[in-house]
């Protein structure tokens, strides 16, 4: 493998706080060195990065990759193409597939399919409960040995408090954690939008935002008694974030992520019955959006995940309440996060930290940094270059972006996986 | 043997918790004598002559009931087995009705097994007989702890300073609780090993160290004591499957290799082969003392009956 030398880049490494011009040298798929004037090793491929940012590949905690069972919406290969275009080099795949990833052989299947892409480290979650049905805990030990990164039922909340208690407790034996979809299902059933004035005017069945805080409060109490680690996915309300902030201050093993729609959009995005903006959890009022943005700044939120949920036209071209929830997110994860930076709301390194080093730490991965010896998962970014999100022109199969039509600033111009160029 | 102090001062054996080391030591010494006597083929059929021992079992049991029956008969007692179906005796009131029936029969020694923790203690307040707890709910099984301790002492020459790993379903185990109390009273180091879902709350407060990784838990142990995992635990969701349990918490040669080279393997029976213990280990004559545990069971129960009968004679 030829060496690669990136020259004249703005090196951005949130793990070390580095933001400085310099070169970066890649050898044998690893970062060999970075700094000013590294020299030019014989035969090295030179990538002129003048005017561009060079940062670690993104680590996405949460995406549905369609396989097995929903290949008409997305395949692992198409998700990998979208991920590469979005600068994502490590991606955690949800297990609420068909069949659910509750058997070691299925986890290995997804791992092998991920390896076959050559462009992505695909890390499958194991099912938290057998069949993701919320009743009996799955075989965490055997699943972890097979390669499961952690345990979740994906889009389904673990409704039974007893099952969640056992899951948190049992995961501790294997040093792992449980990811919860924080929404009390008995309050969310049948709902299509956040309960409130807008849902009332549109005549849509509402989901009270308290459905999130109730589940978060319950699971924090369970984390306290089990000493287990609970991670809340796509947190979207001020009330839930306050509970998580307090739990962290108490020293409990509680972490969380959010997804770009919850700090970039509010519920008015569904105003003209745009089913692409129908998400789970539903978009919230502006006050909650502001609370999510504030929690990105103050560190309460540990990571920003794409929450990629591929849906096809048949899923979305329906009356709003009947349409499937979920939005495509791989291609827009970085761009929408950078919108916070361009708005002056979030420092650049803090934003990138939430996409690289912090999720890496949560998962215990060596990636997500420009440190010497780290895998050469790299993204070349033109921070100022504008582009527009357009249905039909997104990489990958899924086109159901809630940001359809949105103008973004900051575009990935190249992605490398273990020293191999996989995009641009 | 004679003793200068009452070994079971309240006239019952309801629990190990509360017994002092000298009492435990005296019971084990006496039991050791009975073990030798049993092996020599001699009998002592006059000690409990004319005494009535009733085995009152509200839960199915073969080995414990038989062991008490044999112990009573070897000491000359009249032994009666009463098996009471659990369904008819779920209420405390009925249990007390049973007590008055027993009083009318002039029973001297009452061996009780019951699915409810504390049932033998309740009976002991209402019957004139000396009560021996043969296992109550998830509370205690004191004679099992005695026979385990005697087996260990005979193999290792001591209890003090030994490292004993108690592995598996500690949550539901009365055997584990009695063993923790007895072995920690005798200054052994106790480790509890199992998934967090099968370790009771605040187990460390009982004086044990808790491990969720089996190899870490049995590393350097002198004794590896396996517990039975009941099938209901799987359907109750505490453990996802027997294959996973065996893989991570079942005792096989590979895991046993991290214990001391001369570590002994124990099991209170009946075993679930391939769930908590591999046959290769259970049947290994170099390691397994499971057969000896059964033998020591009879000797320990003879010692307990002997001690309680002494009090009966004193009070007569």
XYZ file of C-alpha atoms in Angstrom:
740
model
C 0.000 0.000 0.000
C 1.431 3.376 -1.041
C 1.874 6.064 1.566
C -0.514 8.997 1.341
C 0.524 12.500 2.249
C -2.135 15.141 2.786
C -0.544 18.543 2.422
C -1.571 21.979 3.541
C -4.727 20.885 5.337
C -6.432 22.482 8.289
C -6.066 19.543 10.686
C -9.034 19.154 13.001
C -8.722 16.574 15.777
C -11.327 17.016 18.510
C -9.767 14.215 20.591
C -6.648 16.334 21.169
C -8.168 19.768 20.555
C -5.939 20.244 17.514
C -6.987 22.908 14.981
C -3.882 23.867 13.026
C -2.529 23.855 9.470
C -0.290 20.918 8.630
C 0.352 17.697 6.743
C -0.746 14.173 7.578
C 0.988 10.979 6.522
C -0.772 7.627 6.144
C 1.102 4.324 5.999
C -0.366 0.808 5.917
C -3.840 2.057 6.670
C -2.782 3.889 9.817
C -2.002 7.496 10.631
C 1.783 7.599 10.842
C 2.251 11.251 11.739
C 0.878 14.713 11.344
C 2.254 18.220 11.755
C 3.998 20.943 9.836
C 6.494 19.987 7.103
C 6.514 16.200 7.366
C 8.713 15.944 4.271
C 7.790 13.854 1.268
C 8.444 10.107 1.533
C 9.462 8.519 -1.779
C 6.553 7.290 -3.824
C 3.924 8.764 -1.565
C 0.646 9.749 -3.136
C 0.192 13.465 -2.530
C -3.260 14.807 -1.778
C -3.292 18.576 -1.969
C -5.594 19.634 0.839
C -4.952 23.340 0.615
C -8.012 25.241 1.804
C -9.682 22.081 3.070
C -10.227 20.593 6.528
C -8.909 17.124 7.333
C -10.750 15.382 10.155
C -11.306 11.871 11.485
C -14.030 9.815 9.790
C -17.403 10.157 11.462
C -18.748 7.528 13.859
C -22.493 7.148 13.557
C -24.152 5.496 16.546
C -27.455 4.735 14.951
C -28.661 3.713 11.515
C -31.036 1.220 9.998
C -29.143 -0.419 7.144
C -32.047 -2.410 5.745
C -30.509 -5.871 6.002
C -31.720 -8.427 6.550
C -35.325 -8.071 5.503
C -35.843 -4.538 4.176
C -33.554 -4.496 1.167
C -36.157 -2.605 -0.864
C -35.493 0.410 1.376
C -31.732 0.168 1.806
C -28.983 -2.383 1.569
C -25.734 -2.442 3.465
C -23.927 -1.643 0.200
C -26.185 1.355 -0.572
C -25.971 2.575 3.035
C -22.178 2.308 2.817
C -22.163 4.478 -0.320
C -24.294 7.114 1.411
C -22.126 6.916 4.521
C -18.912 7.437 2.515
C -20.423 10.476 0.810
C -21.408 11.791 4.219
C -17.940 11.257 5.712
C -19.055 8.371 7.935
C -16.479 5.580 8.250
C -17.912 3.712 11.262
C -21.587 2.969 11.598
C -23.641 1.098 14.197
C -26.461 -0.881 12.598
C -29.766 -1.317 14.386
C -30.917 -4.888 15.065
C -34.692 -4.518 14.601
C -34.364 -6.082 11.192
C -36.325 -9.028 9.830
C -35.303 -11.334 11.399
C -34.001 -9.371 14.378
C -30.297 -9.681 15.208
C -30.864 -11.880 18.257
C -28.669 -14.782 17.188
C -24.852 -14.834 16.919
C -25.057 -16.064 13.313
C -27.127 -13.028 12.293
C -24.681 -10.630 13.936
C -21.869 -12.319 12.024
C -23.891 -12.048 8.808
C -24.190 -8.276 9.168
C -20.504 -7.985 10.093
C -19.520 -9.912 6.958
C -21.794 -7.797 4.772
C -20.193 -4.705 6.267
C -16.686 -5.986 5.593
C -17.664 -6.719 2.004
C -18.338 -3.012 1.396
C -14.660 -2.243 2.027
C -15.582 1.328 2.889
C -17.202 1.105 6.280
C -16.719 -0.431 9.701
C -20.235 -1.708 10.270
C -20.896 -2.554 13.902
C -24.191 -4.325 14.496
C -26.090 -3.937 17.719
C -27.429 -7.133 19.204
C -31.144 -7.335 19.985
C -31.798 -6.358 23.601
C -34.660 -8.841 23.719
C -35.400 -11.956 21.687
C -36.986 -10.902 18.409
C -36.846 -7.279 19.645
C -40.205 -8.126 21.175
C -39.486 -6.658 24.584
C -40.144 -9.822 26.578
C -37.038 -11.935 27.245
C -33.461 -10.675 27.264
C -31.291 -11.999 24.426
C -27.994 -13.892 24.653
C -25.730 -10.885 25.324
C -22.639 -12.976 26.003
C -22.826 -14.986 22.797
C -23.930 -11.951 20.771
C -21.045 -9.872 22.080
C -18.592 -12.649 21.247
C -20.036 -12.679 17.732
C -19.340 -8.943 17.448
C -22.380 -7.074 18.798
C -21.313 -3.589 19.889
C -24.125 -3.099 22.456
C -27.805 -4.005 22.844
C -31.034 -2.318 21.787
C -34.442 -3.047 20.346
C -33.908 -0.244 17.819
C -37.048 1.768 17.157
C -38.969 -0.196 19.738
C -38.892 0.934 23.338
C -38.298 -1.746 25.929
C -41.658 -1.216 27.564
C -41.553 -3.591 30.506
C -39.716 -2.112 33.474
C -38.781 -5.609 34.635
C -37.305 -6.543 31.255
C -35.348 -3.276 31.144
C -34.073 -3.908 34.652
C -32.892 -7.390 33.688
C -31.344 -6.077 30.465
C -29.343 -3.371 32.270
C -28.316 -5.811 34.950
C -27.374 -8.631 32.584
C -25.461 -6.356 30.164
C -23.208 -5.390 33.068
C -21.855 -8.962 33.223
C -20.408 -8.412 29.754
C -19.295 -4.797 30.209
C -21.914 -3.626 27.751
C -24.839 -1.213 27.696
C -28.441 -0.984 26.584
C -29.724 1.632 24.143
C -33.304 2.695 24.749
C -35.771 4.358 22.384
C -37.060 6.690 25.083
C -40.776 6.789 24.483
C -43.433 5.244 26.707
C -45.262 3.130 24.104
C -48.639 3.210 25.805
C -48.623 7.020 25.488
C -47.185 7.024 21.964
C -49.466 4.436 20.375
C -51.308 5.797 17.358
C -49.696 9.223 17.574
C -48.323 11.024 14.521
C -47.016 14.349 15.879
C -46.118 16.016 19.145
C -49.268 16.762 21.106
C -49.879 20.511 21.124
C -51.390 23.408 19.222
C -49.987 22.398 15.841
C -51.223 18.797 16.076
C -54.597 20.119 17.216
C -54.832 22.503 14.233
C -53.781 19.783 11.796
C -56.155 17.307 13.409
C -53.366 14.784 13.951
C -53.323 12.306 16.849
C -50.728 13.623 19.305
C -47.989 12.063 21.398
C -47.402 13.948 24.620
C -43.757 15.019 24.937
C -43.972 13.623 28.482
C -43.808 10.139 26.891
C -40.069 10.748 26.535
C -39.403 12.144 30.008
C -41.423 9.354 31.654
C -39.324 6.640 30.002
C -36.073 8.474 30.701
C -36.992 8.956 34.382
C -37.913 5.289 34.727
C -34.753 4.023 33.103
C -32.537 6.340 35.149
C -34.108 4.836 38.278
C -33.382 1.357 36.872
C -29.783 2.325 36.062
C -29.439 3.458 39.656
C -30.576 0.132 41.161
C -28.795 -2.105 38.641
C -25.643 0.021 38.309
C -26.072 -0.730 34.610
C -25.355 1.638 31.714
C -28.338 3.014 29.826
C -27.945 5.049 26.647
C -30.895 7.083 25.401
C -31.142 7.441 21.631
C -32.374 10.554 19.781
C -33.289 12.576 22.840
C -35.542 15.431 21.757
C -37.130 17.198 24.739
C -35.957 19.673 27.358
C -37.534 17.651 30.167
C -35.649 14.455 29.245
C -32.361 16.359 28.888
C -32.801 17.880 32.350
C -33.242 14.376 33.796
C -30.153 13.095 31.951
C -28.104 16.111 33.057
C -29.046 15.422 36.690
C -28.315 11.686 36.359
C -24.854 12.444 34.999
C -24.212 14.858 37.852
C -25.192 12.039 40.218
C -22.512 9.874 38.620
C -24.833 7.290 37.064
C -23.844 5.429 33.898
C -26.259 7.371 31.699
C -25.401 8.617 28.198
C -27.423 9.879 25.252
C -27.372 11.006 21.671
C -29.562 13.137 19.509
C -30.034 13.406 15.757
C -29.829 16.482 13.475
C -33.613 16.912 13.009
C -34.001 17.594 16.722
C -31.641 20.559 16.794
C -32.231 21.821 13.262
C -35.977 21.479 12.735
C -39.032 22.016 14.833
C -42.552 20.679 14.468
C -43.516 23.331 11.918
C -41.559 21.271 9.368
C -44.577 18.959 9.133
C -46.880 21.942 8.518
C -47.818 21.170 4.927
C -48.241 17.436 5.611
C -44.655 16.693 4.690
C -44.396 13.027 5.540
C -40.604 13.178 5.119
C -40.661 15.190 8.346
C -42.640 12.478 10.138
C -40.095 11.028 12.518
C -39.971 8.906 15.642
C -39.830 10.604 18.103
C -41.840 13.349 16.356
C -40.395 16.808 15.762
C -40.891 19.084 18.763
C -41.811 22.698 19.482
C -39.092 25.352 19.168
C -38.390 25.428 22.934
C -37.340 21.775 22.842
C -35.173 22.335 19.760
C -33.376 25.118 21.619
C -32.912 22.851 24.647
C -31.333 20.159 22.453
C -28.976 22.742 20.923
C -28.034 23.924 24.417
C -27.369 20.340 25.538
C -24.969 19.922 22.595
C -23.024 22.904 23.890
C -22.967 21.946 27.573
C -21.915 18.313 26.987
C -25.095 16.640 28.248
C -25.433 15.015 24.833
C -22.641 12.502 24.156
C -23.004 12.093 20.412
C -24.881 13.138 17.311
C -26.173 10.150 15.341
C -27.718 10.135 11.887
C -30.724 8.092 13.080
C -30.931 7.003 9.447
C -34.293 5.333 8.822
C -34.670 4.517 5.122
C -38.231 4.633 3.783
C -39.427 4.236 0.224
C -42.151 6.091 -1.644
C -44.782 3.529 -0.662
C -43.980 4.168 2.993
C -44.241 7.933 2.672
C -46.808 8.729 -0.052
C -49.708 8.324 2.320
C -51.910 10.542 4.467
C -49.679 11.863 7.241
C -50.991 9.724 10.086
C -50.682 6.582 7.949
C -47.200 7.301 6.597
C -44.211 5.548 8.125
C -42.059 7.557 10.495
C -38.347 7.906 9.859
C -35.895 10.010 7.900
C -32.775 9.345 5.843
C -29.765 10.882 7.576
C -26.401 9.538 6.446
C -25.621 12.139 3.773
C -26.720 15.115 5.875
C -25.287 14.227 9.305
C -22.192 16.393 8.943
C -23.766 19.227 6.939
C -26.681 19.815 9.304
C -24.381 19.642 12.324
C -22.136 22.240 10.677
C -25.174 24.503 10.281
C -24.987 24.935 14.091
C -21.345 25.927 13.700
C -22.024 28.400 10.904
C -24.858 29.870 12.963
C -22.309 30.620 15.685
C -24.160 28.330 18.047
C -21.560 25.586 18.492
C -17.733 25.684 18.301
C -16.382 23.669 15.351
C -14.305 21.283 17.475
C -17.211 20.675 19.877
C -19.439 19.792 16.923
C -16.860 17.409 15.454
C -16.177 15.902 18.875
C -19.830 14.797 19.013
C -19.375 13.064 15.637
C -15.986 11.424 16.233
C -14.109 11.191 19.533
C -17.050 11.068 21.924
C -18.927 8.248 20.181
C -15.575 6.428 19.823
C -15.062 6.665 23.574
C -18.590 5.448 24.248
C -18.010 2.395 22.055
C -14.392 1.862 23.083
C -13.066 2.223 19.521
C -9.559 3.281 18.437
C -11.071 5.365 15.609
C -12.399 8.920 15.724
C -9.017 10.618 16.142
C -6.009 11.810 14.134
C -3.645 10.379 16.756
C -0.555 8.538 15.529
C -1.340 4.855 15.136
C -5.078 5.402 14.747
C -6.786 3.905 11.695
C -6.546 6.247 8.716
C -10.294 6.895 8.562
C -10.252 10.422 7.202
C -12.550 13.047 5.769
C -11.583 15.963 3.603
C -14.095 18.749 4.081
C -14.697 22.006 2.276
C -16.154 23.924 5.181
C -17.578 26.795 3.099
C -18.880 24.995 0.043
C -22.654 25.154 -0.275
C -24.999 22.480 -1.570
C -28.677 21.686 -1.514
C -30.329 18.560 -0.155
C -32.490 17.168 -2.951
C -34.796 14.209 -3.033
C -33.610 11.932 -5.834
C -30.022 13.171 -5.746
C -28.938 11.809 -2.392
C -26.321 9.055 -2.342
C -27.630 5.620 -1.373
C -31.095 4.211 -1.863
C -33.136 6.111 0.720
C -34.249 9.593 -0.372
C -36.607 10.394 2.486
C -34.670 13.266 3.988
C -36.521 15.562 6.387
C -34.066 18.222 5.147
C -35.259 17.982 1.543
C -34.689 21.368 -0.090
C -32.408 22.613 2.690
C -29.297 24.579 1.671
C -26.228 23.448 3.609
C -22.727 24.795 3.928
C -19.849 22.345 4.242
C -19.351 19.454 1.866
C -17.287 16.289 2.045
C -14.857 16.204 -0.883
C -13.123 12.942 -0.015
C -13.389 10.023 2.397
C -10.706 7.440 3.232
C -11.260 4.156 5.042
C -8.114 2.613 6.544
C -6.051 4.603 4.067
C -8.137 3.703 1.033
C -10.125 6.351 -0.806
C -13.798 5.380 -0.707
C -15.420 8.643 -1.807
C -14.546 11.689 -3.876
C -18.148 -36.888 72.849
C -19.299 -34.478 75.486
C -19.493 -30.727 75.363
C -19.210 -28.139 78.094
C -21.823 -25.858 76.475
C -25.167 -26.294 74.738
C -24.404 -26.461 71.012
C -27.864 -25.478 69.814
C -29.028 -23.401 72.770
C -32.552 -22.677 71.544
C -33.273 -26.376 70.982
C -33.759 -26.060 67.208
C -31.600 -25.811 64.110
C -33.361 -23.162 62.049
C -30.431 -21.353 60.490
C -26.658 -21.124 60.372
C -26.861 -17.344 60.751
C -26.526 -16.752 64.482
C -24.406 -19.822 65.266
C -21.015 -19.064 66.771
C -17.789 -20.638 65.451
C -17.374 -22.897 68.548
C -20.893 -24.302 67.993
C -20.200 -24.950 64.338
C -16.840 -26.513 65.155
C -18.417 -28.820 67.763
C -21.131 -29.946 65.329
C -18.498 -30.683 62.692
C -16.351 -32.615 65.203
C -19.309 -34.714 66.232
C -20.300 -35.275 62.610
C -16.757 -36.344 61.803
C -17.061 -39.012 64.523
C -20.300 -40.225 63.000
C -18.678 -40.358 59.582
C -15.997 -42.664 60.995
C -18.600 -44.725 62.841
C -20.681 -45.101 59.679
C -17.658 -46.222 57.717
C -16.730 -48.747 60.393
C -20.164 -50.326 60.069
C -20.944 -49.939 63.778
C -24.262 -48.506 64.932
C -25.505 -46.614 67.936
C -29.158 -47.546 67.954
C -29.907 -46.638 71.572
C -29.332 -42.854 71.405
C -32.761 -41.915 70.045
C -34.576 -45.062 71.187
C -38.225 -44.285 71.861
C -37.981 -40.884 70.186
C -40.201 -39.937 67.264
C -38.709 -38.112 64.281
C -41.113 -36.764 61.691
C -39.909 -35.705 58.247
C -42.429 -33.043 57.308
C -41.794 -32.150 53.669
C -43.954 -29.549 51.986
C -41.631 -29.646 48.969
C -40.504 -32.668 46.999
C -37.170 -34.031 48.080
C -35.502 -37.362 47.719
C -31.964 -37.052 48.962
C -32.476 -34.758 51.956
C -35.483 -36.690 53.226
C -33.725 -40.027 52.773
C -30.622 -38.679 54.455
C -32.576 -37.566 57.545
C -34.486 -40.853 57.557
C -31.273 -42.830 57.529
C -29.700 -40.603 60.183
C -32.723 -41.032 62.475
C -32.848 -44.797 61.995
C -29.134 -45.227 62.624
C -29.634 -43.543 65.984
C -32.642 -45.706 66.797
C -35.491 -43.207 66.376
C -38.942 -44.062 65.096
C -39.018 -42.220 61.760
C -42.180 -41.157 60.022
C -42.300 -39.418 56.656
C -45.083 -36.945 56.018
C -45.276 -35.430 52.551
C -47.800 -32.657 52.338
C -48.798 -31.328 48.970
C -47.938 -27.652 48.714
C -51.292 -26.660 47.298
C -53.176 -27.578 50.452
C -50.809 -25.731 52.765
C -50.110 -22.356 51.286
C -51.579 -20.397 54.154
C -49.944 -19.799 57.505
C -53.134 -20.805 59.258
C -52.993 -24.296 57.806
C -49.356 -24.581 58.790
C -50.322 -23.886 62.380
C -53.107 -26.467 62.126
C -50.410 -28.935 61.136
C -48.452 -27.883 64.231
C -51.266 -28.760 66.581
C -51.672 -32.131 64.874
C -47.993 -32.832 65.426
C -48.202 -31.806 69.068
C -51.003 -34.322 69.552
C -48.716 -37.009 68.131
C -45.979 -36.205 70.674
C -43.295 -35.737 68.074
C -39.774 -35.139 69.474
C -37.793 -34.143 66.418
C -39.377 -32.399 63.461
C -37.507 -32.053 60.184
C -39.201 -29.441 57.977
C -38.805 -28.442 54.370
C -41.054 -25.685 53.090
C -41.197 -23.446 50.019
C -41.686 -20.350 52.181
C -38.770 -18.682 53.915
C -39.398 -18.621 57.669
C -41.961 -21.444 57.761
C -39.821 -23.702 60.016
C -39.267 -20.757 62.382
C -43.014 -20.212 62.571
C -43.596 -23.915 63.277
C -40.907 -23.929 65.968
C -42.921 -21.391 67.957
C -45.963 -23.634 67.948
C -44.696 -27.190 68.330
C -43.188 -28.891 71.346
C -40.678 -30.748 69.168
C -37.172 -29.637 68.248
C -37.329 -28.285 64.722
C -34.640 -28.840 62.106
C -34.832 -26.708 58.994
C -34.300 -28.952 55.969
C -34.569 -26.020 53.578
C -36.982 -23.085 53.680
C -37.655 -21.067 50.549
C -34.625 -19.023 49.607
C -33.592 -18.543 53.239
C -31.416 -21.345 54.589
C -30.530 -25.026 54.382
C -28.346 -25.380 57.468
C -27.549 -29.109 57.324
C -26.375 -28.704 53.721
C -23.881 -26.057 54.847
C -22.685 -28.342 57.625
C -22.142 -31.265 55.270
C -20.395 -29.004 52.768
C -18.111 -27.659 55.486
C -17.332 -31.152 56.767
C -16.503 -32.324 53.251
C -14.192 -29.353 52.725
C -12.565 -29.781 56.142
C -11.851 -33.452 55.517
C -10.318 -32.698 52.108
C -8.426 -29.530 53.006
C -7.786 -30.062 56.708
C -9.242 -26.663 57.591
C -11.787 -24.027 56.654
C -9.943 -20.919 57.771
C -8.216 -18.991 54.997
C -9.646 -21.090 52.157
C -11.093 -19.366 49.100
C -14.513 -20.748 48.262
C -16.268 -19.720 45.034
C -20.038 -20.228 45.124
C -21.250 -20.152 41.528
C -24.523 -19.857 39.659
C -28.014 -19.037 40.855
C -27.147 -17.437 44.185
C -30.347 -15.382 44.104
C -32.657 -18.347 44.653
C -30.275 -20.489 46.678
C -30.794 -21.283 50.356
C -27.717 -23.506 50.083
C -25.630 -20.486 49.113
C -26.944 -18.387 51.982
C -26.247 -21.050 54.612
C -22.797 -21.649 53.170
C -21.956 -17.941 53.158
C -22.893 -17.672 56.840
C -21.051 -20.804 57.905
C -17.896 -20.396 55.871
C -17.481 -16.716 56.656
C -18.003 -17.465 60.376
C -15.129 -19.943 60.030
C -12.963 -17.291 58.315
C -12.994 -18.656 54.791
C -13.023 -16.144 51.920
C -16.274 -16.293 49.981
C -16.720 -15.329 46.357
C -20.084 -15.273 44.655
C -19.996 -15.831 40.910
C -22.898 -15.409 38.513
C -24.660 -13.022 36.165
C -25.944 -9.878 37.932
C -29.494 -11.128 37.378
C -28.801 -14.116 39.676
C -26.922 -12.327 42.460
C -29.139 -11.022 45.290
C -29.129 -7.345 46.229
C -26.399 -6.245 48.605
C -24.801 -9.698 48.537
C -21.457 -8.075 49.311
C -22.900 -7.001 52.663
C -23.006 -10.659 53.697
C -19.216 -10.657 53.598
C -18.729 -12.050 50.100
C -16.963 -10.694 47.050
C -19.095 -10.654 43.902
C -17.824 -11.622 40.421
C -19.665 -11.610 37.107
C -16.773 -13.121 35.200
C -16.465 -16.770 36.109
C -12.766 -17.169 35.461
C -11.965 -14.117 37.577
C -14.266 -15.505 40.271
C -12.726 -18.972 40.509
C -9.109 -17.940 39.884
C -6.998 -19.401 42.680
C -9.996 -20.890 44.512
C -9.576 -23.906 46.821
C -13.210 -24.891 46.472
C -15.618 -24.398 43.573
C -19.164 -24.891 44.716
C -21.740 -25.067 41.941
C -25.431 -24.364 42.479
C -28.366 -25.812 40.638
C -29.949 -23.565 37.973
C -33.634 -24.332 37.838
C -35.354 -24.410 34.470
C -37.880 -21.798 35.652
C -35.092 -19.230 35.743
C -34.842 -19.442 31.983
C -38.561 -19.030 31.386
C -38.578 -16.208 33.948
C -36.103 -14.364 31.739
C -33.296 -14.078 34.305
C -31.006 -15.983 31.959
C -31.519 -15.922 28.177
C -30.718 -19.571 27.443
C -29.038 -22.646 28.877
C -26.408 -22.577 26.102
C -25.403 -19.056 27.066
C -25.434 -19.902 30.772
C -23.235 -22.936 30.247
C -20.856 -20.993 28.006
C -20.262 -18.219 30.543
C -21.209 -19.652 33.937
C -21.085 -23.421 33.550
C -18.127 -25.226 35.106
C -16.034 -27.066 32.541
C -12.381 -28.129 32.488
C -11.267 -24.913 30.814
C -12.699 -22.660 33.509
C -11.700 -24.990 36.334
C -8.106 -24.763 35.125
C -7.784 -21.280 36.658
C -8.662 -22.558 40.148
C -5.949 -24.026 42.389
C -4.516 -27.265 40.921
C -5.962 -29.198 43.879
C -9.293 -27.337 43.968
C -12.306 -29.507 44.763
C -15.661 -29.287 42.993
C -18.924 -29.481 44.917
C -22.607 -29.540 44.005
C -25.596 -29.911 46.358
C -27.464 -31.930 43.739
C -29.436 -32.711 41.776
C -27.174 -31.591 38.933
C -28.170 -30.150 35.553
C -25.402 -31.616 33.468
C -24.525 -29.326 30.561
C -26.193 -26.334 32.218
C -24.205 -25.459 35.328
C -21.678 -28.287 35.234
C -19.990 -30.371 32.582
C -20.042 -34.145 33.116
C -16.283 -34.292 32.588
C -15.875 -32.221 35.760
C -18.776 -33.661 37.769
C -17.508 -37.215 37.255
C -13.804 -36.494 37.716
C -12.720 -38.486 40.792
C -9.674 -36.229 41.220
C -11.792 -33.107 41.578
C -15.408 -33.908 42.304
C -16.405 -34.580 45.923
C -20.097 -34.719 45.114
C -20.400 -38.335 46.289
C -18.634 -37.566 49.542
C -21.035 -34.678 50.175
C -23.915 -37.154 50.243
C -22.040 -39.412 52.658
C -21.232 -36.489 54.964
C -24.884 -35.470 54.823
C -25.953 -38.505 56.823
C -23.156 -37.960 59.369
C -24.003 -34.275 59.847
C -27.692 -35.010 60.293
C -26.834 -37.679 62.891
C -24.765 -35.065 64.731
C -27.618 -32.543 64.679
C -30.132 -35.129 65.899
C -27.691 -36.231 68.605
C -27.176 -32.660 69.859
C -30.892 -31.897 69.927
C -31.627 -35.220 71.641
C -29.164 -34.325 74.392
C -31.292 -31.269 75.084
C -34.404 -33.429 75.035
C -32.840 -35.675 77.687
C -31.779 -32.650 79.694
C -35.322 -31.295 79.671
C -36.953 -34.657 80.318
